[in-house]
Amino acid sequence: MKFVGVTSCPTGIAHTYMAAEGLEQAARAAGHEIEVETQGSAGLEPLNPETIAAADAVIFAVGVPVRDRARFAGKPLIEADVKKAISDGPGLIAQAVAAAEEASANPEKFAAAQAAAPAGRSGGLASKVDSGAPVGTRIRQWLMTGVSYMIPFVAAGGILIALGFMVAQLAGGKDGAIVVTKLYALTGPPKPNPTHIINIVTDFNPADGMHWAALLFLVGAAAFAFLVPILSGFIAFAIADRPGLAPGIVGGAIASTMGAGFLGGIATGFIGGFAALWISRWRVPKGVRGIMPVVVIPLLSTLITGAALVLILGRPLKALSDGLASGLSGLSGSNLVILGVILGLMMGFDLGGPVNKVAYTFATTGLVAAGTSTNAPALKIMAAVMAAGMVAPLGMALATTVRPRLFSEAERENGQAAWLLGASFISEGAIPFAAADPWRVILSSMSGSAITGGLVMLFGNTLRAPHGGLWVTPLIGSPLLYILAIAIGTVVTAAVVVTLKTAGPGPVKTELDQTEAAVAA
Amino acid sequence: MSLITDKLVVLNLDSPDRHAATRVLAQTLADEGRVTDLDGFLADVRKREEQMPTGLPGGIGIPHARSAHVTEPSLVFGRATQGIDWGAEDGPATLIFLIAAPEGGGDDHLKILAALARRLMRTEFRESLMNAADATAVVDIVTREVVNP
C-alpha cells in the first residue's frame, strides 16, 4: 500500500524527524511505501498533491496541529501522538493498513463517516455544516459558507470601485465617474479605436488623476468578477468538501458570464456540490480510485454543472429576460410612477442578476436614445433605476447599524462597507445578506426599492449618467429630493428586514456566527 | 565549528536524575562558549521537558531546546551506564543526547539536527555509540553518520 504521513512536535528539531524515520522504517519493513512530510523547523517540503491523492491512508503523528490539514480531506486517517511513531511505528502502519482496507471494503460507510466529520479542523479551508441538522439548517449553513468566503471580494471590489468613482469625480469633473468606466481598459486599444480607449497597462500616466481612478475601478471590477464564482464554489465546497470547488467555481463563472446573477450562482453551487458528492460516492474499481479526486470527480462534476446551466437554465433565463424587457417596453407610455415602482421591484429582486439587469438595461438604452434632451422620460427612468439600485445595500447598512444583534459578525462588518457601496450604486453590496437569508432580504430590498423608484418618478428627478451613485450628483435633477427618495426607501428596507428577522426563527443568526467562526478558524 | 567535539562528550554520566544530568551536559556547552547563559538555557530545556519528558524507548533521552542563549547548533553526548530515568515507559535512559539549537538558527544547521534525529532511530547508530571506546570515537561516528553522511 501507499501511505502519506505528517510528523510534528513542539520544538520541531527532534521528535518530528525521529517520528518520520520511525514511520519510514516500519513501512519499509512491512513492504509498504510511505512519504512523510516533516513539519519541523528544518524547512518544509510539502507532499506532492498527487502523492496524497494516490495514498491509501494518511498517518498524522503530531505534537502540534497539522498545517494545511484540508489537503488530506477524504482519506482514511490515523492520528496519533508523535511519540507513538517513535516507539511503535509498526503499530501505526498496521492501523493505517486496517483503515485503508476498511474504507475500500465499505466505501459508502466511509463516505458517510467523512461527511459527518468536521472538515479541516485546524488550518485549511473550513465550513461548518452539521450533517445531522435538519435540511433547512443545512441549506443555510451551505449558503453561509459561500457568503463567508465571498464577503472579502465584495468589500475589496466594491470599495475600490467606489474609490475609483470618487477619484474620477475629483479628477474628471462631473462626467468623471462615467468616463472612468468607458475609456480605460487593461488590454487593447482595439483597432480601429473610435472611442479612444486607453490601455492603462501600457499608457499609465501617474500625473493623470483619471488614470488612477481607472486603475482603482478596473482592479475593483476584477474583484467583482469573482463574486458569483466564489459564492457558488464555496457553497459547493460546504456540500461536498474539496471536490465541490471546481464544479462550483466554474459553474459560478458561467452563471456570471450568462448574467444569471447571485441566484444563478447559488443554483450552480448546489448543482456542483451535489454532483461532486454523488460522484465521490461511486463504488469504483481499486485502479480507478487513485484518479477519482484529481481527474474523475472534477471532470464529470464540472461538466454536469456547466452543461446543466447552459442547456437547462440558459433558455428560461433568456426567455425571462426577453419577456421582462418587452413587458417594460409595453409600459413605456403609461403612468411613470407605476413604472418606477415596477423598476424598483426589479432592481431590488436579484441585485445584479437577470431581472435587475433587464431593468438597468431598459434604463441605459433609453438614456442613449434620449440624446441631449433635458426632460425626456428616459432621464427619469434612469434616475429611478439608479436610486432603487442604491437602496438595498444602504438598507442593509442601516439595519446592521440599528439592530446589530440580528446580524452575524461578518454581516455587521460588511454592513459598514455597504454604506459606501450603496452610495456608489453598487447593489452587489447587499448580496452577502441576500445569499445568506434570501427571502427575508429580497422581500425587504424589493419593498424599499419599489418605494424609492415610485418616489423618484413622483418627484420628477432626472439623471443623465448610467451609474456612479452620489458621485454623479451634479448630473441629477433636484438632487435633494432624490436623496430624500433614497433615504425613505432605505428606511423602509431596513424596517422590513429588521421586522422579518425579529419575527423569524431565532437560531438563524447564531448558526451564521458559528459558521463564520468555523470558517475563520 | 562542528556539531560535536570531544569536549562535548561525557562517557561516565552518573547524575541522580535527568535535570542534574542535563546540567552536567550543558556545562560542557557553557565551557566551550556555545551557551552564553547556562541557567537560562537549562530553563529553556526544562520548559520543553515539562511539556513531556523526552525519554524514548530503547534507553534514549533527548533533552533539547531552541534557545536564545545558544550561539551555535550543538550536540552533547552523554553515556550513563547505570541509567537515568528520563520519563520513558520502558525504563531509564543510557544514551543521552542534549541538542542545543540557536533561536532562529540557519536552515543548514537545523537540517543537520534533523539528520541526527533520524539517525537516533537506527539501532546500529545507537549501538556504535554505546560501544564507542572514547570521546574521539563518538565524535567520529556522529561526524561520519550525520554531518558528512
XYZ file of C-alpha atoms in Angstrom:
670
model
C 0.000 0.000 0.000
C 0.935 3.624 -0.315
C 0.733 5.969 2.645
C 1.499 9.562 3.387
C 2.321 10.922 6.813
C 2.843 14.149 8.652
C 5.015 14.461 11.743
C 5.418 17.465 14.011
C 6.420 18.326 17.564
C 6.569 21.423 19.772
C 10.234 22.304 19.245
C 10.474 20.935 15.754
C 14.066 19.732 15.939
C 13.994 16.166 17.242
C 10.748 14.183 17.573
C 9.445 15.345 14.186
C 12.338 13.694 12.384
C 12.589 10.655 14.605
C 8.897 10.004 14.048
C 9.343 10.349 10.281
C 12.202 7.883 10.415
C 10.131 5.556 12.576
C 7.248 5.546 10.092
C 9.550 5.088 7.104
C 11.389 2.163 8.683
C 8.162 0.487 9.747
C 6.549 0.916 6.336
C 9.604 -0.434 4.533
C 9.811 -3.408 6.880
C 6.154 -4.252 6.206
C 6.534 -3.888 2.431
C 4.620 -0.620 2.044
C 5.544 2.783 0.677
C 5.283 5.977 2.677
C 6.218 9.603 2.144
C 6.390 11.724 5.260
C 6.119 15.494 5.449
C 8.182 16.702 8.407
C 6.551 19.856 9.709
C 9.576 20.790 11.775
C 11.991 23.676 11.736
C 14.415 22.422 9.076
C 12.359 23.788 6.202
C 9.083 22.367 4.998
C 8.895 20.277 1.867
C 5.187 19.806 1.259
C 3.976 16.483 -0.032
C 3.140 16.416 -3.703
C -0.674 16.636 -4.049
C -0.569 13.685 -6.440
C 1.215 11.618 -3.828
C -1.508 12.474 -1.339
C -4.193 11.641 -3.889
C -2.600 8.264 -4.563
C -2.248 7.343 -0.898
C -4.422 4.615 0.588
C -4.352 6.210 4.026
C -2.871 9.118 5.952
C -0.939 8.981 9.225
C -0.608 12.041 11.427
C 1.962 11.545 14.194
C 1.907 15.008 15.636
C 2.540 17.081 18.708
C 1.184 20.313 17.227
C -1.717 20.778 14.775
C -1.095 19.719 11.180
C -0.555 22.579 8.779
C -2.909 22.701 5.760
C -4.784 19.754 7.053
C -7.512 20.085 4.436
C -5.106 18.676 1.832
C -5.737 15.264 3.338
C -9.515 15.525 3.451
C -11.369 12.461 2.287
C -8.618 9.944 3.120
C -8.685 7.239 5.762
C -6.800 8.841 8.630
C -4.808 7.526 11.570
C -3.975 10.194 14.084
C -1.580 9.666 16.975
C 0.858 11.425 19.216
C 4.279 11.980 17.683
C 5.875 9.693 20.265
C 3.778 6.803 19.074
C 5.577 6.853 15.716
C 8.916 6.772 17.513
C 8.064 3.985 19.944
C 5.711 1.948 17.767
C 5.949 2.811 14.064
C 4.900 -0.730 13.023
C 1.725 -0.373 15.117
C 0.733 2.830 13.329
C 1.446 1.320 9.923
C -0.721 -1.673 10.850
C -3.548 0.667 11.901
C -3.233 2.545 8.607
C -3.414 -0.708 6.650
C -6.565 -1.660 8.562
C -8.162 1.753 7.994
C -7.388 1.661 4.270
C -8.796 -1.838 3.942
C -11.941 -0.941 5.810
C -12.504 2.178 3.704
C -12.080 0.305 0.442
C -14.228 -2.612 1.586
C -17.075 -0.342 2.592
C -16.772 2.959 0.683
C -20.294 4.152 1.405
C -19.930 3.825 5.128
C -16.590 5.565 4.902
C -18.003 8.448 2.840
C -20.800 8.880 5.355
C -18.324 8.980 8.226
C -16.244 11.504 6.312
C -19.247 13.738 5.724
C -20.035 13.607 9.417
C -16.546 14.662 10.448
C -15.950 18.371 10.789
C -13.891 19.402 7.775
C -10.471 20.932 8.205
C -10.481 21.265 11.961
C -7.205 23.133 12.041
C -5.962 25.230 9.175
C -7.018 24.952 5.583
C -10.423 25.818 4.251
C -13.289 25.168 6.558
C -17.024 25.075 6.630
C -19.480 24.488 9.387
C -22.086 22.006 8.326
C -23.767 19.588 10.706
C -24.784 16.554 8.722
C -27.273 15.652 11.416
C -29.061 19.004 11.295
C -32.462 19.466 9.642
C -32.382 20.187 5.914
C -33.329 23.842 6.367
C -30.456 24.405 8.759
C -28.005 22.664 6.491
C -29.107 24.739 3.497
C -28.468 27.906 5.478
C -25.075 26.601 6.552
C -24.156 25.816 2.958
C -25.248 29.271 1.842
C -23.439 30.909 4.716
C -20.189 29.151 3.940
C -20.353 30.558 0.402
C -21.206 34.011 1.719
C -18.353 33.987 4.228
C -15.814 33.409 1.509
C -17.471 35.905 -0.845
C -17.541 38.859 1.560
C -13.857 39.854 1.143
C -14.385 40.084 -2.613
C -17.468 42.271 -2.151
C -15.611 44.562 0.231
C -12.403 44.794 -1.814
C -14.110 45.168 -5.186
C -16.918 47.430 -4.028
C -14.718 49.851 -2.145
C -12.171 50.018 -4.965
C -14.911 50.796 -7.480
C -16.399 53.435 -5.181
C -12.957 54.984 -4.662
C -12.495 54.922 -8.448
C -15.720 56.924 -8.841
C -14.623 59.361 -6.150
C -11.218 59.973 -7.661
C -12.794 60.192 -11.116
C -15.160 62.895 -9.967
C -12.290 64.872 -8.432
C -10.034 64.440 -11.469
C -12.528 64.376 -14.302
C -15.297 66.710 -13.190
C -18.977 65.899 -13.259
C -18.668 63.362 -16.075
C -15.632 61.717 -14.497
C -17.497 58.790 -12.990
C -18.992 57.967 -16.389
C -15.788 58.346 -18.353
C -13.776 56.191 -15.965
C -15.791 53.089 -16.793
C -15.773 53.623 -20.529
C -12.430 54.916 -21.642
C -9.917 52.708 -19.887
C -9.004 49.068 -20.252
C -6.279 46.571 -19.361
C -5.961 45.393 -22.962
C -6.107 46.924 -26.407
C -6.709 49.532 -27.622
C -8.782 47.939 -30.389
C -8.081 48.807 -33.996
C -9.791 50.911 -35.153
C -10.237 52.789 -31.911
C -13.155 55.180 -32.465
C -13.865 55.677 -28.764
C -10.194 56.345 -27.942
C -9.825 53.546 -25.399
C -6.697 53.979 -23.304
C -4.750 50.913 -22.223
C -3.666 51.767 -18.699
C -1.193 48.902 -18.634
C 0.966 50.392 -21.371
C -0.030 54.050 -21.149
C -0.387 54.651 -17.421
C 0.417 58.247 -16.576
C 0.932 58.839 -12.845
C 0.258 62.548 -13.314
C -3.245 61.910 -14.674
C -5.825 61.527 -11.901
C -8.206 59.757 -14.264
C -5.631 57.023 -14.804
C -5.518 56.419 -11.056
C -9.304 56.383 -10.960
C -9.324 53.881 -13.815
C -6.774 51.721 -12.020
C -8.970 51.608 -8.917
C -12.058 50.912 -10.987
C -10.504 48.155 -13.087
C -8.997 46.324 -10.117
C -12.322 46.614 -8.292
C -14.186 45.312 -11.322
C -11.777 42.355 -11.471
C -12.549 41.544 -7.829
C -16.272 41.788 -8.537
C -15.965 39.255 -11.326
C -15.278 36.695 -8.572
C -18.409 37.326 -6.509
C -20.624 34.718 -8.091
C -17.866 32.123 -8.763
C -16.649 32.286 -5.154
C -20.169 32.194 -3.734
C -21.006 29.214 -5.910
C -17.674 27.473 -5.347
C -17.862 27.609 -1.583
C -21.495 26.592 -1.402
C -20.389 23.503 -3.324
C -17.385 23.189 -1.010
C -19.671 23.184 2.031
C -21.744 20.428 0.447
C -19.025 18.183 -0.977
C -15.779 19.439 0.607
C -12.818 19.932 -1.739
C -14.284 18.035 -4.714
C -17.037 20.687 -4.797
C -14.696 23.575 -5.503
C -14.002 23.014 -9.193
C -17.608 22.470 -10.363
C -18.845 25.215 -8.049
C -16.368 27.854 -9.162
C -16.621 27.008 -12.846
C -20.422 26.876 -12.662
C -20.451 30.227 -10.896
C -18.197 31.748 -13.537
C -20.541 30.568 -16.275
C -23.555 31.885 -14.332
C -21.725 35.188 -14.078
C -20.983 35.281 -17.807
C -24.581 34.382 -18.631
C -25.856 37.166 -16.389
C -27.605 34.755 -14.062
C -26.526 36.740 -11.022
C -26.103 35.513 -7.478
C -29.264 33.412 -7.643
C -27.700 31.600 -10.609
C -24.549 31.209 -8.528
C -26.498 29.671 -5.677
C -28.023 27.241 -8.184
C -24.624 26.240 -9.596
C -23.252 25.918 -6.075
C -25.917 23.379 -5.234
C -25.673 21.547 -8.555
C -21.876 21.408 -8.424
C -21.801 20.389 -4.777
C -24.262 17.556 -5.155
C -22.752 16.380 -8.440
C -19.332 16.142 -6.771
C -20.771 14.479 -3.685
C -22.663 11.941 -5.766
C -19.676 11.022 -7.939
C -17.325 10.812 -4.968
C -19.569 8.105 -3.512
C -19.444 5.908 -6.562
C -18.147 2.448 -5.923
C -15.217 2.196 -8.310
C -12.538 -0.403 -9.007
C -9.382 0.000 -6.985
C -7.333 1.032 -10.021
C -9.625 3.981 -10.709
C -9.827 5.111 -7.109
C -6.473 6.858 -7.216
C -7.521 9.142 -10.043
C -11.020 9.853 -8.680
C -10.159 13.042 -6.758
C -7.748 14.507 -9.312
C -9.418 13.547 -12.576
C -12.773 11.800 -12.486
C -14.686 13.845 -9.896
C -13.628 17.294 -11.129
C -14.044 16.332 -14.777
C -17.547 14.891 -14.514
C -18.965 17.224 -11.866
C -17.742 20.315 -13.720
C -19.182 19.045 -16.980
C -22.514 18.244 -15.328
C -22.748 21.640 -13.641
C -21.706 23.662 -16.679
C -23.944 21.690 -19.022
C -26.939 21.922 -16.677
C -26.536 25.674 -16.533
C -26.039 26.232 -20.237
C -28.533 23.687 -21.562
C -31.258 23.709 -18.915
C -31.198 27.115 -17.234
C -29.914 29.074 -20.228
C -33.101 29.245 -22.294
C -35.542 30.014 -19.473
C -33.192 32.750 -18.318
C -33.096 34.252 -21.781
C -36.865 33.920 -22.093
C -37.316 35.589 -18.723
C -35.082 38.483 -19.725
C -36.799 38.889 -23.083
C -40.257 38.679 -21.532
C -39.456 41.244 -18.867
C -37.836 43.543 -21.406
C -40.805 43.504 -23.752
C -43.153 43.916 -20.799
C -41.234 47.012 -19.733
C -41.308 48.449 -23.253
C -45.068 47.964 -23.264
C -45.317 50.009 -20.076
C -43.353 52.888 -21.512
C -46.178 55.267 -22.320
C -48.123 54.548 -19.137
C -48.086 56.067 -15.675
C -44.471 56.834 -14.772
C -44.972 56.305 -11.034
C -46.178 52.752 -11.614
C -43.258 52.169 -13.957
C -40.948 53.485 -11.225
C -42.401 51.049 -8.706
C -42.006 48.132 -11.125
C -38.431 49.094 -11.975
C -37.753 49.369 -8.245
C -39.112 45.882 -7.610
C -36.921 44.520 -10.378
C -33.786 46.315 -9.183
C -34.310 45.080 -5.647
C -35.061 41.487 -6.595
C -31.763 39.915 -7.595
C -29.140 42.636 -7.132
C -27.253 42.383 -10.414
C -28.988 39.213 -11.603
C -31.068 38.833 -14.755
C -34.166 40.690 -13.532
C -32.139 43.576 -12.207
C -30.189 43.642 -15.438
C -33.316 43.922 -17.592
C -34.447 46.996 -15.649
C -30.989 48.507 -15.784
C -30.544 47.840 -19.493
C -34.024 49.253 -20.161
C -32.918 52.475 -18.460
C -29.499 52.807 -20.082
C -30.870 52.021 -23.531
C -33.390 54.830 -23.079
C -30.592 57.111 -21.967
C -28.783 56.643 -25.245
C -31.988 57.318 -27.198
C -32.751 60.429 -25.159
C -29.644 62.112 -26.513
C -29.297 65.691 -25.289
C -32.921 66.222 -24.284
C -33.187 67.615 -20.741
C -36.589 66.367 -19.631
C -37.261 63.129 -21.523
C -38.980 60.282 -19.613
C -35.851 58.234 -20.226
C -33.896 60.515 -17.880
C -36.491 59.959 -15.159
C -36.387 56.217 -15.713
C -32.608 56.242 -15.337
C -32.942 58.266 -12.148
C -35.488 55.826 -10.709
C -33.402 52.791 -11.601
C -30.206 54.114 -10.047
C -31.956 55.287 -6.880
C -33.711 51.943 -6.489
C -30.418 50.126 -7.001
C -28.815 52.063 -4.154
C -31.492 51.161 -1.632
C -30.683 47.506 -0.886
C -27.083 47.969 0.328
C -27.974 51.187 2.151
C -30.951 49.492 3.794
C -28.750 46.578 4.958
C -26.140 49.028 6.217
C -28.808 50.860 8.206
C -30.290 47.624 9.555
C -26.895 46.349 10.769
C -26.324 49.716 12.446
C -29.620 49.960 14.314
C -30.079 46.255 15.114
C -26.576 44.753 15.155
C -27.719 41.774 17.217
C -29.782 40.449 14.327
C -26.680 40.067 12.187
C -23.548 37.978 12.388
C -20.123 39.473 12.929
C -19.154 39.294 9.250
C -22.505 40.744 8.207
C -22.045 43.693 10.544
C -18.631 44.410 9.077
C -19.990 44.033 5.583
C -22.738 46.449 6.647
C -20.126 49.151 7.215
C -18.798 48.767 3.685
C -22.364 48.652 2.363
C -22.841 52.343 3.187
C -20.148 53.249 0.680
C -21.242 50.662 -1.872
C -24.872 51.754 -1.677
C -23.938 55.412 -2.029
C -21.972 54.421 -5.133
C -24.893 52.456 -6.702
C -23.129 49.129 -6.206
C -26.145 46.926 -5.469
C -23.845 43.925 -5.032
C -23.072 45.267 -1.547
C -26.297 43.600 -0.426
C -25.561 40.203 -1.990
C -23.906 38.701 1.103
C -27.048 39.474 3.083
C -29.358 38.189 0.369
C -27.400 34.999 -0.228
C -27.347 34.168 3.481
C -31.053 34.732 4.069
C -32.630 35.093 0.638
C -36.337 35.542 1.118
C -36.271 37.998 4.007
C -33.602 40.169 2.468
C -35.021 40.104 -1.057
C -38.508 40.952 0.227
C -37.201 43.924 2.182
C -34.962 45.049 -0.632
C -37.864 44.934 -3.113
C -40.145 46.895 -0.769
C -37.721 49.749 -0.255
C -36.530 49.835 -3.861
C -40.114 49.948 -5.161
C -40.979 52.890 -2.917
C -37.817 54.741 -3.922
C -38.476 54.045 -7.619
C -42.002 55.407 -7.336
C -40.932 58.453 -5.334
C -38.223 59.402 -7.813
C -40.826 59.401 -10.574
C -43.195 61.407 -8.366
C -40.507 63.972 -7.608
C -39.584 64.117 -11.299
C -35.857 63.638 -10.760
C -33.726 63.182 -13.841
C -30.327 61.610 -14.385
C -28.082 61.545 -17.414
C -25.441 59.169 -16.066
C -25.799 55.386 -16.221
C -24.079 54.817 -12.874
C -21.954 56.467 -10.212
C -24.407 56.894 -7.320
C -23.871 60.028 -5.286
C -20.631 60.630 -7.199
C -22.674 61.896 -10.151
C -24.847 64.214 -8.060
C -24.081 67.150 -10.424
C -25.876 65.202 -13.158
C -29.022 64.631 -11.076
C -32.045 66.916 -11.385
C -33.339 68.101 -7.944
C -30.665 66.189 -6.001
C -32.111 66.943 -2.565
C -35.458 65.329 -3.351
C -33.523 62.485 -4.970
C -31.617 61.830 -1.765
C -34.887 62.044 0.181
C -36.404 59.331 -2.040
C -33.365 57.095 -1.459
C -33.443 57.758 2.282
C -37.126 56.784 2.547
C -36.542 53.549 0.624
C -33.515 52.811 2.794
C -35.512 53.216 5.994
C -38.304 51.024 4.609
C -35.869 48.272 3.596
C -34.163 48.365 6.991
C -37.509 48.342 8.818
C -38.824 45.395 6.812
C -35.684 43.290 7.189
C -35.485 44.010 10.920
C -39.151 43.060 11.340
C -38.794 39.842 9.338
C -35.592 38.801 11.074
C -37.042 39.580 14.504
C -40.167 37.558 13.770
C -38.251 34.752 12.078
C -36.918 31.639 13.771
C -34.335 32.635 16.317
C -31.361 30.380 15.675
C -30.509 31.738 12.225
C -28.051 34.333 13.406
C -26.349 32.022 15.879
C -25.820 29.476 13.138
C -24.278 32.125 10.959
C -21.882 33.160 13.678
C -20.907 29.550 14.218
C -20.387 29.053 10.519
C -18.211 32.120 10.355
C -16.257 31.074 13.403
C -15.634 27.693 11.827
C -14.602 29.279 8.553
C -12.288 31.717 10.272
C -10.686 29.059 12.479
C 32.594 24.813 14.060
C 31.347 21.286 14.187
C 28.166 19.995 15.751
C 30.062 17.936 18.308
C 33.676 17.880 19.574
C 35.379 15.549 22.044
C 34.846 18.242 24.694
C 31.113 17.671 24.262
C 31.193 14.008 25.177
C 30.580 12.736 28.719
C 31.155 8.982 28.873
C 30.647 8.463 32.588
C 27.477 10.334 33.349
C 26.333 9.372 36.837
C 23.911 12.106 37.897
C 20.992 11.143 40.184
C 18.233 12.482 37.914
C 17.642 13.888 34.438
C 17.781 17.529 35.488
C 21.146 17.081 37.163
C 22.359 15.103 34.166
C 21.217 17.818 31.788
C 23.139 20.378 33.826
C 26.337 18.338 33.588
C 25.935 18.049 29.815
C 25.001 21.719 29.390
C 28.017 22.763 31.466
C 30.258 21.490 28.649
C 28.454 23.833 26.261
C 28.969 26.745 28.619
C 32.673 25.833 28.996
C 33.058 25.845 25.220
C 31.286 29.190 24.863
C 28.413 27.644 22.925
C 25.898 28.625 25.588
C 26.092 32.151 26.975
C 23.768 31.745 29.961
C 23.763 28.273 31.481
C 20.747 28.765 33.744
C 18.750 30.465 31.016
C 19.471 27.595 28.640
C 18.602 24.986 31.260
C 15.305 26.770 31.890
C 14.507 26.506 28.177
C 15.353 22.804 28.122
C 13.315 22.225 31.244
C 10.332 24.018 29.739
C 10.380 21.541 26.856
C 10.945 18.647 29.239
C 7.916 19.686 31.289
C 5.633 19.615 28.237
C 6.505 15.957 28.009
C 9.666 14.102 29.081
C 11.922 13.431 26.107
C 12.812 9.905 27.116
C 12.289 7.380 24.316
C 12.044 3.604 24.179
C 15.369 1.836 23.914
C 17.130 3.786 26.642
C 17.307 7.159 24.956
C 16.891 10.662 26.314
C 16.910 13.672 24.050
C 16.657 16.836 26.139
C 16.612 19.703 23.663
C 15.690 23.321 23.131
C 15.858 26.160 20.727
C 17.198 28.897 22.894
C 18.393 32.472 22.580
C 21.324 31.538 24.842
C 22.749 29.128 22.288
C 25.356 30.521 19.915
C 25.589 27.573 17.541
C 23.846 24.269 16.961
C 25.451 21.684 19.202
C 25.126 18.134 20.322
C 26.361 16.857 23.658
C 26.549 13.111 24.063
C 26.302 11.509 27.459
C 26.538 7.833 28.345
C 25.074 6.729 31.670
C 25.901 3.045 32.104
C 23.694 2.663 35.175
C 20.790 4.509 33.547
C 18.884 7.688 34.398
C 15.109 7.891 34.454
C 14.095 10.116 31.523
C 10.378 9.507 31.630
C 10.252 6.692 29.058
C 7.884 3.865 29.832
C 10.329 1.053 29.204
C 12.987 2.154 31.673
C 15.887 4.506 32.255
C 17.992 6.096 29.545
C 21.595 5.160 28.949
C 22.242 7.301 25.886
C 21.567 10.996 26.389
C 21.680 13.485 23.538
C 21.444 17.112 24.557
C 20.528 19.070 21.448
C 21.013 22.824 21.527
C 19.776 24.959 18.669
C 20.026 28.734 18.491
C 16.810 30.691 18.242
C 16.158 31.321 14.543
C 19.124 29.199 13.513
C 20.056 28.837 9.856
C 18.406 26.221 7.732
C 21.593 24.194 7.176
C 22.206 23.741 10.870
C 18.645 22.710 11.519
C 18.926 20.183 8.718
C 21.917 18.629 10.467
C 19.901 18.333 13.669
C 17.073 16.759 11.678
C 19.514 14.232 10.248
C 20.795 13.488 13.740
C 17.264 12.905 14.997
C 16.675 10.453 12.149
C 19.908 8.567 12.923
C 18.834 8.152 16.545
C 16.116 5.852 15.258
C 18.683 3.438 13.817
C 19.799 0.632 16.067
C 23.308 0.378 14.545
C 23.900 4.045 15.221
C 22.855 3.739 18.842
C 24.875 0.569 19.373
C 28.009 2.041 17.890
C 27.712 4.964 20.305
C 27.073 2.610 23.209
C 30.274 0.725 22.365
C 32.458 3.698 21.452
C 35.802 3.429 23.202
C 36.404 7.102 23.806
C 35.240 10.627 23.074
C 37.103 10.794 19.769
C 35.301 7.680 18.587
C 31.931 9.245 19.439
C 32.808 12.400 17.502
C 33.925 10.304 14.532
C 30.702 8.317 14.472
C 28.468 11.394 14.664
C 30.521 13.267 12.077
C 30.518 10.316 9.696
C 26.823 9.495 10.078
C 25.238 12.922 10.484
C 27.463 15.808 9.451
C 29.072 14.287 6.362
C 26.936 11.274 5.537
